[in-house]
């Protein structure tokens, strides 16, 4: 069969995967968004559905006033003796920790911290022992992939932290994962930075603590030399063996807005690439060491159809699974119903590294039409295309001493400009529309049976290349201004 990449679209970076019985489970980074660490489930590796989050309580993760792209960094999920473990980093507090659950659909434990620095932690279970790995410096100040043995009940170190591999020389050695395959230990990591030079490398050895011999043809997977190729930034992978014995890598990558336009704003997404072991025990990845937007494979039955959801509404999404908040929300400001949402604004705006009244869903494809009806009582409320507090486009209804109006506001770094206004008089209701393409967003208000254009803005100014950071655009509903109140209805996001 032929499957298409990415297998999970939109801002879901740093995937990690495990298998329990005949089901695959995958987690991703969430940074400043809450709840933290989304969980997906699949039976076939190409169709993934959200089932929950690992971090659902403020006691589990302190987000406070963390900056955008702070908070929860790359997680790892593992399954051992009937229990799931997820380990991650709160990069804002520089703490590595893990949580666990016996019910993947239920709540997870309180955090158990490990006194080892670095980021991108990994857990490896073998013969009753548990090894913890991250990147950084060991107890002797040596850089590399750092490993120690821990007590899984308490997180206490049972051995010193020791640097076991220094990679192949690429910058930002990160995302270590350990596997034992056919009697050998394989240590996989990423180098080059999670940008256009990103790459997956690996080494192997006879002992879990090394020494490790690097794969002679590293990097095993990268798209860094494919100029003019829309799929870039490939790296940060995790291996999984399917029920038929085939090996795969789930990893991140991103899609440029155009073949020669090196900007991406949808965030880093989840890709699936086949892995093949040779007779010498080394494995190769993808098509000549690259990943593709589609793969033809006989490893997946032709009877399995890759499904893609094209329409998102209030009615066919789940507030707890598909939507998220900025940092820790004040839940009393949100009334979430099956077909409408009422938001109560505060003085906190989208420009603050705090928690404005905001609930968002990831933008998953370049081409889309997004629409919603907004009825405002006071203040300001509407749509935002949100990358971070300094980079977002707003289409909103607002009230001042002269009545109501619809505004199109562009926020690009230090430049914050209301580009267009449409006066509504005493009418406090508006039907708002955003049409998205690869290169532009176009803003409209629907009135008197027609779409009235307010203007356009380039997508590149919401891209990582402009804004920086590690996230992607969310389609947000928001309200701000003391005493503001708004009701949203008829939300629809249609991807083309």
Coordinates of C-alpha atoms in Angstrom, one line a residue:
X1 CA 0.0 0.0 0.0
X2 CA 0.9 3.6 -0.3
X3 CA 0.9 5.9 2.8
X4 CA 1.5 9.6 3.0
X5 CA 3.6 11.7 5.4
X6 CA 3.2 13.3 7.8
X7 CA 1.1 10.7 9.6
X8 CA 0.2 13.2 12.3
X9 CA -0.1 16.7 10.9
X10 CA 0.4 20.0 12.7
X11 CA 2.4 21.0 15.7
X12 CA 3.1 17.6 17.3
X13 CA 6.9 17.5 17.5
X14 CA 9.5 15.2 19.1
X15 CA 7.5 11.9 18.8
X16 CA 8.3 8.9 20.9
X17 CA 6.5 5.5 20.5
X18 CA 6.0 2.2 22.3
X19 CA 3.9 -0.9 21.9
X20 CA 1.6 -2.6 24.4
X21 CA 0.0 -5.8 23.3
X22 CA -0.9 -5.1 19.6
X23 CA -1.4 -1.3 20.0
X24 CA 1.0 1.5 19.5
X25 CA 1.1 4.6 21.7
X26 CA 2.9 7.9 20.8
X27 CA 3.6 11.1 22.7
X28 CA 4.8 14.5 21.6
X29 CA 6.2 17.7 23.1
X30 CA 3.8 20.4 24.2
X31 CA 6.0 23.3 25.4
X32 CA 3.9 26.1 27.0
X33 CA 0.6 24.5 26.1
X34 CA -1.7 22.7 28.6
X35 CA -2.6 19.9 29.1
X36 CA 0.9 18.6 28.5
X37 CA 2.3 15.8 26.4
X38 CA -0.5 14.6 24.0
X39 CA -1.0 10.9 23.6
X40 CA -2.0 9.1 20.4
X41 CA -3.0 5.5 19.7
X42 CA -2.8 3.4 16.6
X43 CA -3.3 -0.1 15.4
X44 CA -1.4 0.2 12.1
X45 CA 1.2 3.1 12.5
X46 CA -0.4 5.3 9.9
X47 CA -3.8 6.2 11.5
X48 CA -3.4 7.9 14.9
X49 CA -6.1 9.1 17.1
X50 CA -5.7 11.3 20.2
X51 CA -6.6 9.6 23.5
X52 CA -5.4 11.9 26.2
X53 CA -2.5 13.8 27.8
X54 CA 0.1 12.7 30.4
X55 CA 0.2 16.0 32.3
X56 CA -3.3 17.2 33.1
X57 CA -2.8 18.8 36.6
X58 CA -0.9 21.9 37.6
X59 CA 0.9 19.8 40.2
X60 CA 2.5 17.7 37.5
X61 CA 4.0 20.6 35.5
X62 CA 4.8 24.1 36.4
X63 CA 4.2 26.4 33.4
X64 CA 3.5 29.6 35.2
X65 CA 4.8 32.5 33.1
X66 CA 7.2 30.5 30.9
X67 CA 8.1 32.0 27.6
X68 CA 6.9 30.5 24.4
X69 CA 8.8 27.3 23.5
X70 CA 9.7 26.9 27.2
X71 CA 8.0 24.3 29.4
X72 CA 7.7 20.7 28.3
X73 CA 10.5 19.4 26.0
X74 CA 10.8 16.1 24.2
X75 CA 9.1 13.2 26.0
X76 CA 9.8 9.4 25.8
X77 CA 7.1 6.8 26.4
X78 CA 7.9 3.3 27.4
X79 CA 5.9 0.2 28.5
X80 CA 7.3 -2.3 31.0
X81 CA 5.5 -5.0 33.1
X82 CA 2.1 -3.6 32.4
X83 CA 3.0 0.0 33.3
X84 CA 3.5 3.0 31.0
X85 CA 6.2 5.5 31.8
X86 CA 6.7 9.0 30.3
X87 CA 9.8 10.9 30.9
X88 CA 10.4 14.5 29.9
X89 CA 12.1 17.8 30.8
X90 CA 10.6 21.0 32.1
X91 CA 13.2 23.2 30.4
X92 CA 12.0 26.3 32.2
X93 CA 12.9 24.8 35.6
X94 CA 15.7 22.6 34.2
X95 CA 14.3 19.4 35.7
X96 CA 14.1 15.9 34.3
X97 CA 11.2 13.8 35.6
X98 CA 8.9 10.9 34.7
X99 CA 5.3 10.0 35.4
X100 CA 3.6 6.6 35.2
X101 CA 0.2 5.0 34.8
X102 CA -1.3 1.6 34.7
X103 CA -4.2 2.9 32.6
X104 CA -3.2 4.7 29.4
X105 CA -6.7 6.3 29.2
X106 CA -6.6 7.5 32.8
X107 CA -4.6 9.9 35.0
X108 CA -0.8 9.8 35.4
X109 CA 1.2 9.9 38.6
X110 CA 2.8 12.9 40.2
X111 CA 6.3 13.6 38.9
X112 CA 9.3 11.7 40.0
X113 CA 12.5 13.7 39.5
X114 CA 15.9 12.5 38.5
X115 CA 19.1 14.3 39.5
X116 CA 20.6 14.4 36.1
X117 CA 20.8 17.4 33.8
X118 CA 20.4 17.8 30.1
X119 CA 17.2 17.4 28.1
X120 CA 15.4 14.7 26.0
X121 CA 15.5 12.0 28.7
X122 CA 15.0 8.3 27.9
X123 CA 14.2 5.2 30.0
X124 CA 15.6 1.7 29.2
X125 CA 14.4 -1.4 31.1
X126 CA 16.4 -4.6 31.2
X127 CA 16.6 -7.5 33.7
X128 CA 15.0 -5.6 36.6
X129 CA 17.3 -2.6 36.1
X130 CA 16.3 0.8 34.8
X131 CA 18.7 3.1 33.0
X132 CA 18.1 6.9 32.5
X133 CA 19.7 8.8 29.7
X134 CA 19.8 12.4 28.6
X135 CA 22.1 14.8 26.7
X136 CA 24.4 17.1 28.6
X137 CA 27.4 16.7 31.0
X138 CA 28.1 13.7 33.2
X139 CA 29.3 13.8 36.8
X140 CA 32.9 14.4 35.6
X141 CA 31.9 17.3 33.3
X142 CA 32.2 15.3 30.1
X143 CA 29.7 16.2 27.3
X144 CA 27.7 13.6 25.4
X145 CA 24.8 11.2 26.0
X146 CA 24.8 10.7 29.7
X147 CA 23.6 7.5 31.4
X148 CA 22.9 6.4 35.0
X149 CA 21.0 3.6 36.7
X150 CA 18.0 4.7 38.8
X151 CA 15.5 3.2 41.2
X152 CA 12.3 3.4 39.2
X153 CA 10.2 3.8 42.4
X154 CA 12.0 6.9 43.6
X155 CA 14.1 8.2 40.8
X156 CA 17.2 8.0 43.0
X157 CA 20.4 7.4 41.1
X158 CA 22.0 4.0 41.8
X159 CA 25.2 4.8 39.8
X160 CA 27.1 7.9 38.7
X161 CA 26.1 9.7 35.5
X162 CA 28.6 8.7 32.8
X163 CA 28.9 10.0 29.3
X164 CA 28.6 7.0 27.0
X165 CA 28.7 8.5 23.5
X166 CA 29.7 11.8 22.0
X167 CA 27.9 11.5 18.7
X168 CA 29.5 12.0 15.3
X169 CA 30.5 15.7 15.6
X170 CA 27.2 17.4 14.7
X171 CA 26.0 20.2 16.9
X172 CA 23.3 19.7 19.6
X173 CA 23.6 16.0 20.2
X174 CA 20.1 15.1 21.6
X175 CA 17.1 12.8 21.8
X176 CA 19.0 9.6 22.8
X177 CA 17.1 6.2 22.7
X178 CA 18.5 2.8 23.6
X179 CA 17.4 -0.5 22.1
X180 CA 18.6 -4.1 22.4
X181 CA 18.2 -5.9 19.0
X182 CA 19.6 -9.3 18.2
X183 CA 21.9 -9.2 21.2
X184 CA 23.4 -5.8 20.4
X185 CA 22.7 -2.4 22.0
X186 CA 21.8 0.3 19.6
X187 CA 22.0 4.0 20.7
X188 CA 20.2 6.4 18.4
X189 CA 20.3 10.1 18.7
X190 CA 19.9 13.3 16.6
X191 CA 22.4 16.0 15.7
X192 CA 22.6 19.2 13.7
X193 CA 19.8 21.1 15.6
X194 CA 16.1 20.7 14.9
X195 CA 16.4 22.9 11.8
X196 CA 17.5 22.4 8.2
X197 CA 20.6 20.5 9.3
X198 CA 18.8 18.0 11.5
X199 CA 19.8 14.3 11.2
X200 CA 19.5 11.0 12.9
X201 CA 22.7 9.1 13.9
X202 CA 23.4 5.9 15.8
X203 CA 26.0 3.6 17.2
X204 CA 26.0 0.1 18.6
X205 CA 27.9 -1.9 21.2
X206 CA 28.0 -5.1 23.2
X207 CA 27.3 -3.4 26.5
X208 CA 24.6 -0.9 27.5
X209 CA 27.3 1.4 28.8
X210 CA 29.5 1.1 25.7
X211 CA 31.9 1.5 24.1
X212 CA 29.8 2.3 21.0
X213 CA 30.8 2.0 17.4
X214 CA 29.2 4.6 15.2
X215 CA 27.4 3.5 12.1
X216 CA 29.9 4.0 9.2
X217 CA 27.4 5.8 7.0
X218 CA 26.0 8.2 9.5
X219 CA 23.7 10.1 9.3
X220 CA 21.2 7.2 8.8
X221 CA 18.4 9.6 8.1
X222 CA 18.4 13.3 7.0
X223 CA 16.9 15.5 4.3
X224 CA 19.5 18.2 4.9
X225 CA 21.0 18.1 1.4
X226 CA 17.7 18.0 -0.5
X227 CA 17.6 21.6 -1.7
X228 CA 14.2 22.6 -3.2
X229 CA 12.5 19.8 -1.4
X230 CA 9.5 20.8 0.7
X231 CA 10.1 18.2 3.4
X232 CA 13.0 19.3 5.7
X233 CA 14.2 19.2 9.3
X234 CA 14.0 15.4 9.6
X235 CA 15.3 14.0 12.9
X236 CA 14.5 13.2 16.5
X237 CA 13.3 9.6 15.9
X238 CA 12.3 6.6 17.9
X239 CA 12.3 3.0 16.6
X240 CA 9.4 0.5 16.9
X241 CA 9.0 -3.1 15.7
X242 CA 5.6 -3.9 14.3
X243 CA 3.6 -7.1 14.8
X244 CA 5.1 -8.7 11.7
X245 CA 8.7 -8.1 12.8
X246 CA 9.3 -5.0 10.6
X247 CA 11.1 -2.0 12.0
X248 CA 10.0 1.6 11.6
X249 CA 11.1 5.0 12.7
X250 CA 8.6 7.7 14.0
X251 CA 10.3 11.0 13.7
X252 CA 9.8 14.7 13.2
X253 CA 10.1 16.8 10.1
X254 CA 8.5 20.0 8.8
X255 CA 6.9 21.1 5.5
X256 CA 8.2 24.3 3.9
X257 CA 5.5 26.6 2.5
X258 CA 7.0 26.1 -1.0
X259 CA 9.6 24.2 -2.9
X260 CA 12.0 27.2 -2.7
X261 CA 10.4 29.1 0.1
X262 CA 12.3 28.1 3.3
X263 CA 9.7 29.0 5.8
X264 CA 7.5 26.7 7.9
X265 CA 4.7 27.7 10.2
X266 CA 2.7 24.5 10.8
X267 CA 5.3 23.3 13.3
X268 CA 7.3 20.1 13.4
X269 CA 5.1 17.1 12.5
X270 CA 5.2 13.3 12.9
X271 CA 6.6 11.2 10.0
X272 CA 6.8 7.4 9.5
X273 CA 9.9 5.9 7.7
X274 CA 10.7 2.2 7.1
X275 CA 13.9 0.8 8.6
X276 CA 15.8 -2.1 7.1
X277 CA 18.4 -4.2 8.9
X278 CA 21.3 -5.6 6.8
X279 CA 23.0 -8.9 7.2
X280 CA 25.8 -7.1 9.0
X281 CA 23.4 -5.8 11.7
X282 CA 23.5 -2.2 10.7
X283 CA 20.2 -0.6 9.7
X284 CA 19.3 1.8 6.9
X285 CA 16.3 4.2 6.8
X286 CA 13.9 5.4 4.2
X287 CA 14.8 6.1 0.6
X288 CA 18.6 6.3 0.4
X289 CA 18.7 7.8 3.9
X290 CA 16.0 10.3 3.3
X291 CA 12.3 10.4 4.1
X292 CA 9.6 11.0 1.5
X293 CA 6.1 12.5 1.4
X294 CA 4.8 9.0 0.5
X295 CA 6.1 5.5 0.6
X296 CA 5.0 2.4 -1.3
X297 CA 5.4 -0.6 1.0
X298 CA 4.2 -4.2 1.3
X299 CA 4.7 -4.0 5.1
X300 CA 1.2 -2.6 5.6
X301 CA -1.8 -4.4 4.2
X302 CA -3.6 -3.0 1.2
X303 CA -6.8 -3.5 3.2
X304 CA -5.7 -0.7 5.5
X305 CA -6.8 2.8 4.4
X306 CA -5.0 5.9 5.6
X307 CA -7.7 8.3 6.8
X308 CA -7.5 12.0 7.1
X309 CA -9.9 14.3 8.8
X310 CA -10.8 17.2 6.6
X311 CA -13.4 19.1 8.6
X312 CA -13.1 20.2 12.3
X313 CA -16.0 21.6 14.2
X314 CA -17.0 22.1 17.8
X315 CA -19.3 19.1 17.4
X316 CA -16.8 16.6 16.0
X317 CA -13.8 17.6 18.2
X318 CA -13.2 16.9 21.9
X319 CA -12.4 19.9 24.1
X320 CA -10.1 17.7 26.2
X321 CA -8.2 16.0 23.3
X322 CA -8.1 18.3 20.3
X323 CA -7.9 21.7 22.0
X324 CA -5.4 23.3 24.4
X325 CA -4.8 26.3 26.6
X326 CA -1.8 28.7 26.9
X327 CA -0.1 27.7 30.2
X328 CA -2.4 27.1 33.2
X329 CA -5.9 28.3 32.4
X330 CA -8.4 29.9 34.8
X331 CA -11.2 27.4 34.0
X332 CA -13.9 29.6 35.4
X333 CA -13.4 31.8 32.3
X334 CA -14.4 29.0 29.9
X335 CA -17.8 27.5 29.3
X336 CA -17.3 24.7 26.8
X337 CA -20.5 23.2 25.3
X338 CA -20.9 20.7 22.4
X339 CA -21.8 23.4 19.9
X340 CA -20.7 26.7 21.5
X341 CA -18.1 28.2 23.8
X342 CA -18.4 31.2 26.0
X343 CA -15.1 33.0 26.9
X344 CA -14.7 35.6 29.7
X345 CA -11.8 37.8 29.0
X346 CA -9.3 39.4 31.5
X347 CA -6.7 42.1 31.3
X348 CA -4.2 39.5 30.1
X349 CA -3.7 39.8 26.3
X350 CA -2.2 37.5 23.7
X351 CA 0.9 39.6 23.9
X352 CA 1.7 38.4 27.5
X353 CA 3.8 35.4 28.5
X354 CA 0.9 34.4 30.8
X355 CA -2.5 32.7 30.4
X356 CA -4.9 34.8 28.4
X357 CA -8.4 33.5 27.8
X358 CA -7.5 31.4 24.8
X359 CA -8.4 27.9 23.6
X360 CA -6.7 26.7 20.4
X361 CA -6.5 23.8 17.9
X362 CA -3.5 23.1 15.7
X363 CA -3.4 24.2 12.1
X364 CA -2.9 20.9 10.2
X365 CA -2.6 21.8 6.6
X366 CA -1.6 24.9 4.5
X367 CA -4.9 25.3 2.6
X368 CA -8.0 25.8 4.7
X369 CA -11.1 27.9 5.3
X370 CA -11.8 28.8 9.0
X371 CA -15.1 30.3 10.0
X372 CA -16.9 31.2 13.2
X373 CA -19.7 33.4 14.5
X374 CA -18.8 35.7 17.4
X375 CA -21.2 37.6 19.6
X376 CA -19.5 40.1 21.9
X377 CA -20.8 41.7 25.1
X378 CA -17.7 43.8 26.0
X379 CA -14.0 44.0 25.2
X380 CA -12.5 42.1 22.3
X381 CA -12.9 38.5 21.1
X382 CA -12.3 36.6 17.9
X383 CA -9.8 34.4 16.0
X384 CA -6.1 34.4 16.4
X385 CA -3.5 32.6 14.3
X386 CA -1.0 32.2 17.1
X387 CA 2.7 31.3 16.9
X388 CA 3.8 33.1 20.1
X389 CA 3.1 36.2 22.1
X390 CA 5.0 38.4 19.6
X391 CA 3.8 36.7 16.4
X392 CA 0.1 36.3 15.8
X393 CA -2.6 37.6 13.5
X394 CA -6.0 38.5 15.0
X395 CA -9.4 38.9 13.4
X396 CA -11.7 40.1 16.1
X397 CA -14.8 41.9 17.2
X398 CA -14.2 44.8 19.6
X399 CA -16.3 47.4 21.4
X400 CA -15.4 51.0 22.1
X401 CA -17.3 54.2 23.0
X402 CA -18.5 54.4 19.4
X403 CA -19.9 50.9 19.2
X404 CA -18.7 47.6 17.7
X405 CA -16.2 46.9 14.9
X406 CA -14.3 44.1 13.3
X407 CA -10.5 44.5 13.2
X408 CA -7.7 42.8 11.4
X409 CA -4.5 43.1 13.6
X410 CA -1.0 41.9 12.6
X411 CA 1.5 41.3 15.4
X412 CA 5.0 40.8 14.0
X413 CA 7.8 41.2 16.6
X414 CA 7.7 44.7 17.9
X415 CA 5.3 45.9 15.2
X416 CA 1.6 45.7 16.2
X417 CA -0.7 47.2 13.7
X418 CA -4.5 47.3 13.2
X419 CA -4.6 47.1 9.4
X420 CA -8.3 47.3 8.7
X421 CA -11.6 48.0 10.5
X422 CA -15.2 47.5 9.6
X423 CA -17.8 49.4 11.7
X424 CA -20.7 47.3 12.9
X425 CA -22.6 50.2 14.7
X426 CA -24.7 48.7 17.5
X427 CA -24.5 45.2 16.0
X428 CA -22.4 43.0 18.4
X429 CA -22.4 39.9 16.2
X430 CA -20.1 39.0 13.3
X431 CA -19.4 36.0 11.1
X432 CA -15.6 35.8 10.7
X433 CA -13.7 34.0 8.0
X434 CA -10.0 33.2 7.5
X435 CA -8.8 31.6 4.3
X436 CA -5.3 30.1 4.4
X437 CA -3.0 29.1 1.7
X438 CA 0.7 28.2 1.6
X439 CA 1.9 31.8 1.5
X440 CA -1.0 33.9 2.7
X441 CA -3.8 34.3 5.2
X442 CA -6.9 36.3 3.9
X443 CA -9.4 37.8 6.4
X444 CA -13.1 38.4 5.8
X445 CA -16.3 39.3 7.5
X446 CA -19.5 37.8 6.1
X447 CA -22.3 40.3 6.0
X448 CA -25.4 40.9 3.8
X449 CA -24.8 37.6 1.9
X450 CA -21.3 38.4 0.9
X451 CA -17.7 38.0 2.1
X452 CA -16.2 41.5 2.7
X453 CA -12.3 41.3 2.5
X454 CA -10.3 43.0 5.2
X455 CA -6.8 42.2 4.0
X456 CA -4.1 39.6 3.8
X457 CA -0.9 38.7 5.5
X458 CA 2.0 36.5 4.6
X459 CA 2.3 33.2 6.5
X460 CA 6.1 33.5 6.6
X461 CA 5.9 36.1 9.4
X462 CA 4.4 33.4 11.6
X463 CA 7.1 30.9 10.7
X464 CA 9.8 29.5 12.9
X465 CA 12.4 31.1 10.7
X466 CA 11.0 34.5 11.6
X467 CA 9.5 34.0 15.1
X468 CA 12.1 31.4 16.4
X469 CA 11.1 28.7 18.8
X470 CA 9.8 25.2 18.5
X471 CA 6.1 25.5 18.1
X472 CA 3.6 25.9 15.2
X473 CA 0.5 28.0 14.4
X474 CA -2.6 27.3 16.5
X475 CA -6.1 28.5 15.4
X476 CA -7.2 30.2 18.6
X477 CA -10.4 31.6 20.0
X478 CA -9.8 34.3 22.5
X479 CA -11.3 37.1 24.6
X480 CA -9.5 39.9 26.3
X481 CA -10.3 43.1 28.2
X482 CA -11.7 43.4 31.7
X483 CA -15.4 42.6 31.7
X484 CA -15.3 41.1 28.2
X485 CA -17.6 38.2 27.3
X486 CA -18.1 36.5 24.0
X487 CA -19.9 33.5 22.6
X488 CA -18.5 31.5 19.7
X489 CA -20.7 29.3 17.5
X490 CA -20.7 27.6 14.1
X491 CA -16.9 27.0 14.2
X492 CA -15.6 25.1 11.1
X493 CA -12.2 24.5 9.8
X494 CA -12.2 22.8 6.4
X495 CA -8.9 21.7 4.9
X496 CA -8.5 21.4 1.1

